[in-house]
JSON list of C-alpha atoms in Angstrom, two decimals:
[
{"chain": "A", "resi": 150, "resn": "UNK", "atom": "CA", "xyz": [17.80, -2.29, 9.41]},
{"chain": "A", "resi": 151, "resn": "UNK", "atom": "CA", "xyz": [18.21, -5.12, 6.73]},
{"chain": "A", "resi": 152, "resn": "UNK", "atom": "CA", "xyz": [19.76, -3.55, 3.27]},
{"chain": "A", "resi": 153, "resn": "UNK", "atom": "CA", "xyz": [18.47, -4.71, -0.21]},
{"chain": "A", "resi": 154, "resn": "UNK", "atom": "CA", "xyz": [20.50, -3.80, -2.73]},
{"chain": "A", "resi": 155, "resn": "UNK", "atom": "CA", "xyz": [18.64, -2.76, -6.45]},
{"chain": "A", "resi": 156, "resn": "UNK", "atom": "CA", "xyz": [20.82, -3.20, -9.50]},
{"chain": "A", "resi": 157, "resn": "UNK", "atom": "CA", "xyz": [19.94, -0.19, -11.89]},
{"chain": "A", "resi": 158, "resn": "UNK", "atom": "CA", "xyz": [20.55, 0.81, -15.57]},
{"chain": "A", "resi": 159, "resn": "UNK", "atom": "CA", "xyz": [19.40, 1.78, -18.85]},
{"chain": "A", "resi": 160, "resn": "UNK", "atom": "CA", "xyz": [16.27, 0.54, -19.66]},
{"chain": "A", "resi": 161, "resn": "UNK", "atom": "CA", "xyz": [15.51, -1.06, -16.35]},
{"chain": "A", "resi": 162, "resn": "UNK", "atom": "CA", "xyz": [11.69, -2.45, -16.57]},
{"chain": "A", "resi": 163, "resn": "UNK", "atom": "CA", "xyz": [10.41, -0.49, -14.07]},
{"chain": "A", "resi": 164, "resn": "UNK", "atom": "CA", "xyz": [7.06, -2.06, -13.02]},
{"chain": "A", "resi": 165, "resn": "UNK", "atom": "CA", "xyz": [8.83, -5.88, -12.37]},
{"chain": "A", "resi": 166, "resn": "UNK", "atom": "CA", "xyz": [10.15, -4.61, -9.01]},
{"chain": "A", "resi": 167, "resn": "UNK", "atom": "CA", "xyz": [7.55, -2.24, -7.93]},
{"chain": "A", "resi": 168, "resn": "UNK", "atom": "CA", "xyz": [5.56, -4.15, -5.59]},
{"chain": "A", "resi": 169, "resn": "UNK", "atom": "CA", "xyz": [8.98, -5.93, -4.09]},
{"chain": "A", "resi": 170, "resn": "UNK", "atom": "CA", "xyz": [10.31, -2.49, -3.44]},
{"chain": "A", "resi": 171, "resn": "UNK", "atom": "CA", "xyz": [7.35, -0.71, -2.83]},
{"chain": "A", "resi": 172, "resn": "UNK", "atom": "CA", "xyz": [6.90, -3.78, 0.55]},
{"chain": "A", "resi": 173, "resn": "UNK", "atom": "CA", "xyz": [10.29, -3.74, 1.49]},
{"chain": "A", "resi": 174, "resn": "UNK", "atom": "CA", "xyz": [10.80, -0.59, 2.15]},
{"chain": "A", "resi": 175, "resn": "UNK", "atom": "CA", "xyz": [7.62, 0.69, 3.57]},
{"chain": "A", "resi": 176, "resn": "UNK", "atom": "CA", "xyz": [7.35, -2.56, 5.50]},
{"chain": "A", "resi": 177, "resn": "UNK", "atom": "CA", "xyz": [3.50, -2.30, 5.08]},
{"chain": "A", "resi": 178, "resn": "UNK", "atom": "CA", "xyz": [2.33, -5.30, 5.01]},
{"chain": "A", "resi": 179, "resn": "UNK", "atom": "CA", "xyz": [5.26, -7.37, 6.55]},
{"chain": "A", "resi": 180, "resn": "UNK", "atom": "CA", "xyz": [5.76, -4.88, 9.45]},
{"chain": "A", "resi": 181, "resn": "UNK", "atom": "CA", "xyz": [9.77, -4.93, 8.83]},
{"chain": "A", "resi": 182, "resn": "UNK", "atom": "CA", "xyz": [10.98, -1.68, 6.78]},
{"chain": "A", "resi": 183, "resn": "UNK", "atom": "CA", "xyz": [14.59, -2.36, 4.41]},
{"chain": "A", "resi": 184, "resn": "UNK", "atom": "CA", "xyz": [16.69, -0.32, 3.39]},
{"chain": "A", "resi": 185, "resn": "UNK", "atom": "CA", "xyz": [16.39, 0.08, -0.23]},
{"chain": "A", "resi": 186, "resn": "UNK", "atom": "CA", "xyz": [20.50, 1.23, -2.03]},
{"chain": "A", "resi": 187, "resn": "UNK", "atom": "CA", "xyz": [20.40, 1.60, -5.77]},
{"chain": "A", "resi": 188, "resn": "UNK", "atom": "CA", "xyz": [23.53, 0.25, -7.23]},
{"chain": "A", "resi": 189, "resn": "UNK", "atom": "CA", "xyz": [25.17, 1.23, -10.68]},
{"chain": "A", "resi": 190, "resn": "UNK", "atom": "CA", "xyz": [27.72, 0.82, -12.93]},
{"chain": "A", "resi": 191, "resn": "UNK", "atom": "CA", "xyz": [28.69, 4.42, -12.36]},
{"chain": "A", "resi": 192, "resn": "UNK", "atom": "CA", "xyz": [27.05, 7.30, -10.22]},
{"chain": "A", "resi": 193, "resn": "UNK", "atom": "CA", "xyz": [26.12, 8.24, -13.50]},
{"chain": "A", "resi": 194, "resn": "UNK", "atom": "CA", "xyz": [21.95, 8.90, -14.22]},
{"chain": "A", "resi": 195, "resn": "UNK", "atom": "CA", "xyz": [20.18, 6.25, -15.70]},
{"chain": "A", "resi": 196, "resn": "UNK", "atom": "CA", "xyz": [16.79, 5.84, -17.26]},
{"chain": "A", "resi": 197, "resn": "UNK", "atom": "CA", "xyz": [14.31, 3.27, -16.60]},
{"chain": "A", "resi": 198, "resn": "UNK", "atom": "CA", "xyz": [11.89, 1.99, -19.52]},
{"chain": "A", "resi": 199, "resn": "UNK", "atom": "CA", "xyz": [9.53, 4.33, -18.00]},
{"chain": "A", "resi": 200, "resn": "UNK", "atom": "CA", "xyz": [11.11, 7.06, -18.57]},
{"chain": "A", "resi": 201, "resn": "UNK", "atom": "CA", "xyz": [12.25, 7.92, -14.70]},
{"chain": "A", "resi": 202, "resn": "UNK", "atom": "CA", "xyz": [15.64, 9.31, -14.04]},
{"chain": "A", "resi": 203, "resn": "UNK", "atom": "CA", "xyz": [17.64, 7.25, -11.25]},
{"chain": "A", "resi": 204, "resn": "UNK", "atom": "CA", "xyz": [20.73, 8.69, -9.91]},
{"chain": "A", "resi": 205, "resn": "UNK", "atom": "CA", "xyz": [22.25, 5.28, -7.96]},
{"chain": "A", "resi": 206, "resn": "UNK", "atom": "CA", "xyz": [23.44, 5.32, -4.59]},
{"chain": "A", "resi": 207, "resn": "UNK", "atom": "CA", "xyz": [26.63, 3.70, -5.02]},
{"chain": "A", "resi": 208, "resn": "UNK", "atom": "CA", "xyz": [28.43, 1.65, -7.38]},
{"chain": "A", "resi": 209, "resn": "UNK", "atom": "CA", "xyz": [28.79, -2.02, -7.64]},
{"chain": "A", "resi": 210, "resn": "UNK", "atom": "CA", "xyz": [32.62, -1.72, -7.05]},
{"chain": "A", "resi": 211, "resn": "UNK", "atom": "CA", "xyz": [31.29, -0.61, -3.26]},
{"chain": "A", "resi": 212, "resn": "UNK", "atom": "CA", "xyz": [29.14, -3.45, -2.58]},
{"chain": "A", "resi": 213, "resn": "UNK", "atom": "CA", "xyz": [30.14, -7.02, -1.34]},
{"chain": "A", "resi": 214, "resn": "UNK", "atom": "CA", "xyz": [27.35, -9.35, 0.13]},
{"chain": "A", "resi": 215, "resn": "UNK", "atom": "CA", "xyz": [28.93, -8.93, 3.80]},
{"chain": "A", "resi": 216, "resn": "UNK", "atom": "CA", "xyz": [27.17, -5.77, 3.95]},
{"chain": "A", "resi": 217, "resn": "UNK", "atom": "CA", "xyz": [23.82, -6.45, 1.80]},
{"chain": "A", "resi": 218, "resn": "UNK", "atom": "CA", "xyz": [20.65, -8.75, 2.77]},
{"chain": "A", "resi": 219, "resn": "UNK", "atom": "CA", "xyz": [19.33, -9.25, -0.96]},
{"chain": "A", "resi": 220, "resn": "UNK", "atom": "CA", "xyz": [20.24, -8.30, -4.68]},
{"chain": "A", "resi": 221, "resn": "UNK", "atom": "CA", "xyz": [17.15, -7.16, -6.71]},
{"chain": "A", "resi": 222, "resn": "UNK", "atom": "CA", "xyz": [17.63, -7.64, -10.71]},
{"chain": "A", "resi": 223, "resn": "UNK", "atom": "CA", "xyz": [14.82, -6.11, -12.86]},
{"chain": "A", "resi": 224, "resn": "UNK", "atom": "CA", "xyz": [15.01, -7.07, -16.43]},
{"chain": "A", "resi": 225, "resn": "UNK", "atom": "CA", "xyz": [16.14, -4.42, -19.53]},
{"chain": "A", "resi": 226, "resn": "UNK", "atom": "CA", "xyz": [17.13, -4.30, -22.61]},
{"chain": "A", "resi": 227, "resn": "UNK", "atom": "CA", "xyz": [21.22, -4.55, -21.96]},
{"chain": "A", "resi": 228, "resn": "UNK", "atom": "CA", "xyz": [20.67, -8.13, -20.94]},
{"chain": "A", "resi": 229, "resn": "UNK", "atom": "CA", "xyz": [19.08, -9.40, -23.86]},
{"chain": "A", "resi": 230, "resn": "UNK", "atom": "CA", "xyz": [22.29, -7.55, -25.70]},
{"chain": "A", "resi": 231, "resn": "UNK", "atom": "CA", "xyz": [24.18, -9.66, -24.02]},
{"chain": "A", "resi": 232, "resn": "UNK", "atom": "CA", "xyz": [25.52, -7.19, -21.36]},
{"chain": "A", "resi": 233, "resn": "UNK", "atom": "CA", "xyz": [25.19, -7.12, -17.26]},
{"chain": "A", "resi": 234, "resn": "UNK", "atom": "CA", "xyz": [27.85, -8.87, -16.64]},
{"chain": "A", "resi": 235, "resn": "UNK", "atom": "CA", "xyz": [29.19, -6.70, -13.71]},
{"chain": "A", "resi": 236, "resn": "UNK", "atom": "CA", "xyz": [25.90, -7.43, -12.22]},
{"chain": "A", "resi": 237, "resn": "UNK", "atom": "CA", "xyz": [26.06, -11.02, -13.10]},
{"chain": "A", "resi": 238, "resn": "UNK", "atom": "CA", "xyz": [29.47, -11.89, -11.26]},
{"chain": "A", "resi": 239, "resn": "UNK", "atom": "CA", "xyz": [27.87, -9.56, -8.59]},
{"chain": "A", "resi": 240, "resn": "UNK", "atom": "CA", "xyz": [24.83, -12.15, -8.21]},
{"chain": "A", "resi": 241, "resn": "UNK", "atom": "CA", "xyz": [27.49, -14.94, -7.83]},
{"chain": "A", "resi": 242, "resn": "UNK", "atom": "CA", "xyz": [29.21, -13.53, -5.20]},
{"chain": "A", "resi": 243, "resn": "UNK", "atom": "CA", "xyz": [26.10, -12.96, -3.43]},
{"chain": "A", "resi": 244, "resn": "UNK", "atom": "CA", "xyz": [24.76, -16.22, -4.14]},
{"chain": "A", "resi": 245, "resn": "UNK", "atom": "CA", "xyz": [28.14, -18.11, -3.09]},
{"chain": "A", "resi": 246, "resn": "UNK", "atom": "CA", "xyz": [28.35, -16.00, 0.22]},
{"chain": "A", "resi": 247, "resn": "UNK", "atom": "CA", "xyz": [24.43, -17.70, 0.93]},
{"chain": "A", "resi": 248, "resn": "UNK", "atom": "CA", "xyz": [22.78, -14.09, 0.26]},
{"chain": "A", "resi": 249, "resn": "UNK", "atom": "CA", "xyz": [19.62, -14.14, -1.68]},
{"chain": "A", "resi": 250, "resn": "UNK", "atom": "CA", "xyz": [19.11, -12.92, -5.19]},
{"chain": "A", "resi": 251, "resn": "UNK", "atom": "CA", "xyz": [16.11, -12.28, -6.98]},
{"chain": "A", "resi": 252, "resn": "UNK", "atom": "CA", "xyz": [15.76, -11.80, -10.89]},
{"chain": "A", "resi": 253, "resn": "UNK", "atom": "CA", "xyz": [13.01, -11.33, -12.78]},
{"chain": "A", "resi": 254, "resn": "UNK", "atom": "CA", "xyz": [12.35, -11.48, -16.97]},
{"chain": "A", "resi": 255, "resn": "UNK", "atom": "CA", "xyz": [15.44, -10.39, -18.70]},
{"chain": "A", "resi": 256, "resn": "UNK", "atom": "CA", "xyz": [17.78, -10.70, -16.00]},
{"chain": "A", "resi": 257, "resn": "UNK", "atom": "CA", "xyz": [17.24, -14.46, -15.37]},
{"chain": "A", "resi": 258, "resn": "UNK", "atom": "CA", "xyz": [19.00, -14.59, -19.12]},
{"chain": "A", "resi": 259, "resn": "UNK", "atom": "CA", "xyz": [21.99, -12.66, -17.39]},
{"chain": "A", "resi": 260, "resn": "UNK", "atom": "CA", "xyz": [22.10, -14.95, -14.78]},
{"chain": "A", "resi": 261, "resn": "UNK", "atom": "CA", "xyz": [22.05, -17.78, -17.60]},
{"chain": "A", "resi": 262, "resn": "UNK", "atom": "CA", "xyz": [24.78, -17.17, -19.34]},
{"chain": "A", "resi": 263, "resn": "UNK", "atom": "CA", "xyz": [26.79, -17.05, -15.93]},
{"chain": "A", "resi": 264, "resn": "UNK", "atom": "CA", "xyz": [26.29, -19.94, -15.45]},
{"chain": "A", "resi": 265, "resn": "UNK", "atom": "CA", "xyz": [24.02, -19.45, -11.84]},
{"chain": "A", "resi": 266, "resn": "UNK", "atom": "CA", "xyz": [20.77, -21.07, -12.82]},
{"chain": "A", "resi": 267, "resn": "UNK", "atom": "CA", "xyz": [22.73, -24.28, -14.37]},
{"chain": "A", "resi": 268, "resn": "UNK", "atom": "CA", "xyz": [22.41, -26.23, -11.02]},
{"chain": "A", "resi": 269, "resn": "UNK", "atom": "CA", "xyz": [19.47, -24.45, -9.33]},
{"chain": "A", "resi": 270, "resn": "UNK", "atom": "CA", "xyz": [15.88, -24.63, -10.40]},
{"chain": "A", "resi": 271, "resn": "UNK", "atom": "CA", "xyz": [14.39, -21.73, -12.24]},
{"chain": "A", "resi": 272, "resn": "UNK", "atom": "CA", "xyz": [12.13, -19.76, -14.16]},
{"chain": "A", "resi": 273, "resn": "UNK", "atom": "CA", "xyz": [11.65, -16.65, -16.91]},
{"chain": "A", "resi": 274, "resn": "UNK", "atom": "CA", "xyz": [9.42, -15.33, -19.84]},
{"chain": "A", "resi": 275, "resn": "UNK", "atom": "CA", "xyz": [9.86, -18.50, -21.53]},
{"chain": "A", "resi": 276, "resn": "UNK", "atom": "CA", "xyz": [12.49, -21.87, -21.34]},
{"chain": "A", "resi": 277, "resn": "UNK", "atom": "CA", "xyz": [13.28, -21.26, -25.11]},
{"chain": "A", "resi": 278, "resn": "UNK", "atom": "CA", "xyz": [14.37, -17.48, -23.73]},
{"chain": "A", "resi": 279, "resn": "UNK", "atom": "CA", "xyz": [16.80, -19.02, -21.62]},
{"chain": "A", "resi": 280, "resn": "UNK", "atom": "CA", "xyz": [17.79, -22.07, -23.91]},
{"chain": "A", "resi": 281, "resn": "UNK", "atom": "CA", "xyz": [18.87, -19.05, -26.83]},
{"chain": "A", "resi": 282, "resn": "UNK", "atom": "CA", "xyz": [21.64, -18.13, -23.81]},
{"chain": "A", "resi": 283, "resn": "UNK", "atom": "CA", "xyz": [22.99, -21.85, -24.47]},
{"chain": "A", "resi": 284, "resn": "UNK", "atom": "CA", "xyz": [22.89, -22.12, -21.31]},
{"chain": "A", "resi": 285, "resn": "UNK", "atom": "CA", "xyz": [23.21, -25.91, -19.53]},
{"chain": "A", "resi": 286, "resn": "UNK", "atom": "CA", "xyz": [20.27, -25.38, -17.06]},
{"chain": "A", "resi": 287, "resn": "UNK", "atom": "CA", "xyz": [17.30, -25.93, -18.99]},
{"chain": "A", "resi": 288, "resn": "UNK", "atom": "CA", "xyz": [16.35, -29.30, -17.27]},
{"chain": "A", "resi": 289, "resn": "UNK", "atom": "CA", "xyz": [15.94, -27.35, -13.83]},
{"chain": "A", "resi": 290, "resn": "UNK", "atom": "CA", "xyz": [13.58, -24.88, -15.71]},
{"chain": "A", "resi": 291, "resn": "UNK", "atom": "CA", "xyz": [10.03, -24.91, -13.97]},
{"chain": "A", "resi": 292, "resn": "UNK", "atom": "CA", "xyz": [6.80, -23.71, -15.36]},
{"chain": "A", "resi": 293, "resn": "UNK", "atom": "CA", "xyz": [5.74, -21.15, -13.09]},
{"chain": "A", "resi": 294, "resn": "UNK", "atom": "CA", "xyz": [5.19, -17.97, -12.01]},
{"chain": "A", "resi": 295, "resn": "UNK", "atom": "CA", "xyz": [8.07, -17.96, -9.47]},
{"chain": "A", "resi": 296, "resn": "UNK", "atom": "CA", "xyz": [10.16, -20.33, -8.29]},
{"chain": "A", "resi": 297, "resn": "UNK", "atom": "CA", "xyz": [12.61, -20.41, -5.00]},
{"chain": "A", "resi": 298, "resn": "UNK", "atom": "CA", "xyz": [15.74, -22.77, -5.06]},
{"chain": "A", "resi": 299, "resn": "UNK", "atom": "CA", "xyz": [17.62, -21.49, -1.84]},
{"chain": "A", "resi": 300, "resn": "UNK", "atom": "CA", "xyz": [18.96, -18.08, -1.84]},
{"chain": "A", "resi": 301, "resn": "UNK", "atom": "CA", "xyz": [18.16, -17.88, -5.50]},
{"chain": "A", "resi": 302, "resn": "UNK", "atom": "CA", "xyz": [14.60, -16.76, -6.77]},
{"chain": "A", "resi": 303, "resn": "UNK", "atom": "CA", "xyz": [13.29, -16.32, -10.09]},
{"chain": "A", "resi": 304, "resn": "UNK", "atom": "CA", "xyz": [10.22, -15.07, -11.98]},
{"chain": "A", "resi": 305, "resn": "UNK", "atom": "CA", "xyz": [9.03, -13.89, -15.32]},
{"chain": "A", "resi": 306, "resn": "UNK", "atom": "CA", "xyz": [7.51, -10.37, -16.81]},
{"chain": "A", "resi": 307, "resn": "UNK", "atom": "CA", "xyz": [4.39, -11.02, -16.09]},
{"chain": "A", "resi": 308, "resn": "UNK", "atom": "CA", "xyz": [4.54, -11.92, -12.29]},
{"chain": "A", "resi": 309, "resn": "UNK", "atom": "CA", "xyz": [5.54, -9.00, -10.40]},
{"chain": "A", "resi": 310, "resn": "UNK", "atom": "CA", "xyz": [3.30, -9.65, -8.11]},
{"chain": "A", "resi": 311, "resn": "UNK", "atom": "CA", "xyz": [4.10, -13.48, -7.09]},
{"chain": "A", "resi": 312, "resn": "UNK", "atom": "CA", "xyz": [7.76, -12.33, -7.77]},
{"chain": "A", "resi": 313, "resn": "UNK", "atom": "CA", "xyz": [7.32, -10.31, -4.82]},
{"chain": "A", "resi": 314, "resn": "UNK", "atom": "CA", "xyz": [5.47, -12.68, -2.75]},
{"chain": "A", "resi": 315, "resn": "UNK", "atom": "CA", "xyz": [8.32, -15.17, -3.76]},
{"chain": "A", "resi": 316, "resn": "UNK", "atom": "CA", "xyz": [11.18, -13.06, -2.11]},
{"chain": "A", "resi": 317, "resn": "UNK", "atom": "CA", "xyz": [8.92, -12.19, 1.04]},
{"chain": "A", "resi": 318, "resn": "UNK", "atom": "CA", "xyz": [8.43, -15.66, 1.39]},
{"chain": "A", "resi": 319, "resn": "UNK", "atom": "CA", "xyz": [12.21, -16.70, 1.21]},
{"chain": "A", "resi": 320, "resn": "UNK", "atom": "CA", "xyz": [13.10, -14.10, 3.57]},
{"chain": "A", "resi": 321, "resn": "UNK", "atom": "CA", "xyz": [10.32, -14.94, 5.89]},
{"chain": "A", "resi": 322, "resn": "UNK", "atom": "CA", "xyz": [8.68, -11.79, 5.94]},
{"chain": "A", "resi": 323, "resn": "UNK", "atom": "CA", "xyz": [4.73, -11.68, 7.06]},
{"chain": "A", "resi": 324, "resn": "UNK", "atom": "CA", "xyz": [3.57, -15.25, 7.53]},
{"chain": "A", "resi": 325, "resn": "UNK", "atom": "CA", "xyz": [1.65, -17.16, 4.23]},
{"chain": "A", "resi": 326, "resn": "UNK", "atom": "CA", "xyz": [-1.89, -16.16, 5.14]},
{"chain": "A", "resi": 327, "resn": "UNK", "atom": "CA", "xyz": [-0.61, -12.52, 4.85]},
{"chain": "A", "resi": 328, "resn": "UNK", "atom": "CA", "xyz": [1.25, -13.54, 2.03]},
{"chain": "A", "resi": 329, "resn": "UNK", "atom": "CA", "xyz": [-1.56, -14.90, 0.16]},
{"chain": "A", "resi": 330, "resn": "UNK", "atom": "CA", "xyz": [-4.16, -12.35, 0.78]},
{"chain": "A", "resi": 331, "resn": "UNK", "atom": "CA", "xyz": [-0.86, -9.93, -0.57]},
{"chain": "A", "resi": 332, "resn": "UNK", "atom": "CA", "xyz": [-1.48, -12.22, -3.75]},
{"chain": "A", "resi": 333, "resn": "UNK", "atom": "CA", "xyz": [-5.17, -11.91, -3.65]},
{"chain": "A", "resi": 334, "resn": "UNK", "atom": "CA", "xyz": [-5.35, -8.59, -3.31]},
{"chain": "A", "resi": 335, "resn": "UNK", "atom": "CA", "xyz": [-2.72, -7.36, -6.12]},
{"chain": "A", "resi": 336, "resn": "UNK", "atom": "CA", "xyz": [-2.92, -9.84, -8.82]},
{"chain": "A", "resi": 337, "resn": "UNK", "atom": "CA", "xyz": [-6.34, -11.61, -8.58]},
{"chain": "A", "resi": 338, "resn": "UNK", "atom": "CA", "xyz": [-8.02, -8.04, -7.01]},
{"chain": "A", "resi": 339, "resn": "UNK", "atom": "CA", "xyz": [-9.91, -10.21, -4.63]},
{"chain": "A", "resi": 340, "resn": "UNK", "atom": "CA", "xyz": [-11.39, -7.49, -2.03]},
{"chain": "A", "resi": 341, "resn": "UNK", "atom": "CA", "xyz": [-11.60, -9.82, 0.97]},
{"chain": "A", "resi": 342, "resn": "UNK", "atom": "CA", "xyz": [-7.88, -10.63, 1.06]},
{"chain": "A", "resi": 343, "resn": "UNK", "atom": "CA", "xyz": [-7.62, -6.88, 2.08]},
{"chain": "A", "resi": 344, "resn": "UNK", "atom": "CA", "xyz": [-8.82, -7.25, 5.09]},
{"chain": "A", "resi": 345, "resn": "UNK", "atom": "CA", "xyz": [-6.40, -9.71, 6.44]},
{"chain": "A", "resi": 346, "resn": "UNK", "atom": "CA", "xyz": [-3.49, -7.82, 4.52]},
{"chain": "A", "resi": 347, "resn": "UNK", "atom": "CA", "xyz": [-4.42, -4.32, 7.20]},
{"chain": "A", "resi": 348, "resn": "UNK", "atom": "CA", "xyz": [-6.26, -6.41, 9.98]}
]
């Protein structure tokens, strides 16, 4: 069974990685269940924005991309304090050993001030977000909802659901018709892309 791993911390915006987790685990839709690993700073509780309480599996110290199939970064408040960087040098190991990684809203800024979206195209809430970083990859930014530059894919708060559709995509999972009903169904609620999603 493939392994995702899902960074996890204070503050973590909950609802940006629902639908990615919710398909990769279940394997619904793309008929391929993952194994979904929480990974933390500590072992120590944290607390997403929406209040749940999420005890992570293991700690970023135990995971190296040899053993992992994807990195999943929601956005939160520490990144837009300027922290995550454990998580950020995490990303670039990942990214350098040709694993995917997938951040959406305020952890695109982490990856920013890494340096990982300077040569690979990119998007987030906003370009001026990521410019405020200082950051020297602004002239790879793309307006869009998601965007896919090899193993690295990006998205912004307000596209959870083609964030998703984004990473299935890039790891081949379900073929684009699926993947587009997926679309149809949970962003434009378009009741005859159901049928292909369970036919």
């Amino acid at each position: 069974m493939r392994t995702t791993y899902v960074a996890v911390y204070e503050t973590l915006a909950d609802w940006e990685i629902g639908h990615l987790t919710v398909e990769l685990r279940t394997g619904r839709f793309t008929e391929v269940p993952w194994q979904v690993v929480t990974v933390g700073e500590t072992l120590e509780p944290v607390v997403t924005m929406g209040g749940m309480r999420v005890v992570p599996d293991v700690t970023v110290a135990d995971v190296t991309p040899e053993v992992g199939d994807l990195l999943v970064l929601a956005g939160s408040g520490q990144w837009d304090m300027g922290g995550g960087e454990a998580f950020a040098k995490l990303a670039g190991q990942f990214l350098d050993a040709g694993v995917p990684v997938a951040a959406i809203c305020g952890a695109t800024a982490g990856l920013a001030r890494a340096g990982l979206l300077d040569e690979r195209k990119h998007t987030s809430a906003a370009k001026e977000y990521l410019q405020a970083t200082g950051y020297q990859g602004s002239e790879r930014y793309v307006e869009a909802r998601a965007v896919v530059d090899r193993d690295l894919i990006t998205a912004g708060p307000d596209s959870p659901v083609q964030f998703a559709r984004a990473v299935m995509e890039r790891l081949e999972l379900a073929d684009e018709r699926k993947r587009e009903a997926y679309e149809g169904v949970f962003h434009r609620a378009d009741p005859a892309a159901y049928a292909t999603l369970v036919g």
